[in-house]
Coordinates of C-alpha atoms in Angstrom, one line a residue:
X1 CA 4.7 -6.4 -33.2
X2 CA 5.6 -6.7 -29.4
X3 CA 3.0 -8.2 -27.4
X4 CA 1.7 -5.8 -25.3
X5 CA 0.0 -8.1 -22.8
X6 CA 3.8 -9.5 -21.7
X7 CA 5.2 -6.2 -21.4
X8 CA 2.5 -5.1 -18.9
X9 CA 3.6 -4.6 -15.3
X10 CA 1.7 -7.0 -12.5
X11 CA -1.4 -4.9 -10.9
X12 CA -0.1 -2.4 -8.5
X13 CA 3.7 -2.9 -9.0
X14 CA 3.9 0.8 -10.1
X15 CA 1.9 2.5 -7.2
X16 CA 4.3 -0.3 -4.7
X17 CA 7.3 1.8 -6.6
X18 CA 5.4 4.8 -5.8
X19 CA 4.8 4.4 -2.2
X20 CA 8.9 3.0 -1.6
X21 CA 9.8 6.1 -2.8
X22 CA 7.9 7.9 -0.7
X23 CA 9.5 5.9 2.4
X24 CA 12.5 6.3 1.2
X25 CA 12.1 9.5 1.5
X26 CA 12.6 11.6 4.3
X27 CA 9.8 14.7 3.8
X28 CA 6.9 15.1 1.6
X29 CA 8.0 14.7 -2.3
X30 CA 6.8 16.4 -5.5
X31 CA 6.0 14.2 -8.3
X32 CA 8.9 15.3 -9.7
X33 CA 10.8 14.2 -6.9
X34 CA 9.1 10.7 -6.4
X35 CA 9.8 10.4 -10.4
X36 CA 13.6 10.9 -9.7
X37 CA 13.5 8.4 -6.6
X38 CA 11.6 5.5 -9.3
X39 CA 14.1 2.5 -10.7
X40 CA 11.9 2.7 -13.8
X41 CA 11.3 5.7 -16.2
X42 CA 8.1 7.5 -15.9
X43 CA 6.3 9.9 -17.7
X44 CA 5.6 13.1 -15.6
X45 CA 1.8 12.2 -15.8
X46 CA 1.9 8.8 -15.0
X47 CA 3.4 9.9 -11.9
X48 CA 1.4 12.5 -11.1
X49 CA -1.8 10.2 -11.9
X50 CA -0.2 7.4 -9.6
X51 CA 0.1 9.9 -6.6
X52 CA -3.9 11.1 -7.1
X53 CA -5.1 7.4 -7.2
X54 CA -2.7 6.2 -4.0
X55 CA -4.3 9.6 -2.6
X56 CA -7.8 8.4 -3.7
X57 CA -7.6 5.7 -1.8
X58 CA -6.0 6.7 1.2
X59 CA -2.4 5.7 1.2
X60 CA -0.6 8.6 1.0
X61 CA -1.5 12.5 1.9
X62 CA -0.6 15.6 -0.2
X63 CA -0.5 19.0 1.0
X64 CA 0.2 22.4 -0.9
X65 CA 3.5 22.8 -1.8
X66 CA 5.8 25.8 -3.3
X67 CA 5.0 24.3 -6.7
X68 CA 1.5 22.1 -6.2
X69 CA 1.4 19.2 -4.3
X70 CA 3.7 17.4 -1.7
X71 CA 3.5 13.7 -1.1
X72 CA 3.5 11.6 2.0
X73 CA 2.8 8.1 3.2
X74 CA -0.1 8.3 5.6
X75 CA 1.2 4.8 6.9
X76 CA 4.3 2.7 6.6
X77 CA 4.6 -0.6 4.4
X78 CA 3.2 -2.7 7.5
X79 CA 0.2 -0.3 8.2
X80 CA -0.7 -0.2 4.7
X81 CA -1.0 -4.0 4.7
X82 CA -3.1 -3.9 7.7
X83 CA -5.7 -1.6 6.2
X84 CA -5.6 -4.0 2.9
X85 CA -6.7 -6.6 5.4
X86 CA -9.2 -4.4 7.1
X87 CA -10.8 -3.5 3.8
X88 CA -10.8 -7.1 2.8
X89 CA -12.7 -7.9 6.1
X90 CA -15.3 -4.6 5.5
X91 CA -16.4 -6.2 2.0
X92 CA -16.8 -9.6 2.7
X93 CA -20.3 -10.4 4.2
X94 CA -19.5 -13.1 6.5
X95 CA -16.8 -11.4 8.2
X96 CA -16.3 -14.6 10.9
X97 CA -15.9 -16.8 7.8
X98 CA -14.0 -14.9 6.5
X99 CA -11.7 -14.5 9.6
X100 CA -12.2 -18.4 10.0
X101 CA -10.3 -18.8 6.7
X102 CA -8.0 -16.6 7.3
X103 CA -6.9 -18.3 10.8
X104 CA -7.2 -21.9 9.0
X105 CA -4.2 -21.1 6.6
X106 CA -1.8 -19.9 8.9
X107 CA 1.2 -20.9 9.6
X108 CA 2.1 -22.8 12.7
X109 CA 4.3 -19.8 13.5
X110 CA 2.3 -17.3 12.3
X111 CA -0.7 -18.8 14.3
X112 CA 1.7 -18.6 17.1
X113 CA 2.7 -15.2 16.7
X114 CA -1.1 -14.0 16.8
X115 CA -1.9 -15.8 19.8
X116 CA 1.0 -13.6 21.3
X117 CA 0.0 -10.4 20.0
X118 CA -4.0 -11.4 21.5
X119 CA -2.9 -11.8 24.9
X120 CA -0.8 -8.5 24.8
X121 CA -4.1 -7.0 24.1
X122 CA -5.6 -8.5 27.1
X123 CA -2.9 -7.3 29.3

């Protein structure tokens, strides 16, 4: 019997499929369409239940199309990671620790690079 727990895809691997499709693409896509675009072979429904969760939670749009819905991402891949981080920050309690550990582990260039980007902002 194959064991099931190996053959299981790492947490959101499928909906990161998803969502390069979408980019990929170059107008909103049917789940049809996105299930064409996929390396991997999908069911129809795991598709189409993949596109209503990323739309769930905000990371694509959908809109009527001439045969249900049309799919596009509401940000690109660096947007979305921003808003991950965002979220992150809007659950944790102590936000300034939170922030604190976050500055702690960067990289020297990284740290570098946001310093930049800061005094942009107070240009």
């Amino acid at each position: 019997m194959p064991d099931s727990d190996s053959e299981r895809r790492p947490a959101g691997e499928l909906e990161a499929s998803v969502l390069a499709a979408l980019w990929a693409g170059r107008e909103p896509m049917s789940a049809a369409q996105v299930r064409t675009a996929l390396p991997q072979s999908l069911a129809r429904t795991t598709v189409a239940t993949l596109l209503a969760r990323l739309h769930d939670k905000g990371a694509v749009k959908r809109e009527e199309g001439v045969r249900g819905f049309v799919y596009s991402p509401v940000e690109d891949a660096h947007g979305l990671t921003a808003r991950r981080m965002h979220r992150e920050l809007n659950q944790d309690g102590d936000r300034s620790m939170a922030l604190a550990r976050f500055v702690e582990r960067l990289s020297p260039d990284d740290e570098a690079e946001l310093r930049r980007l800061l005094g942009e902002d107070e240009r």
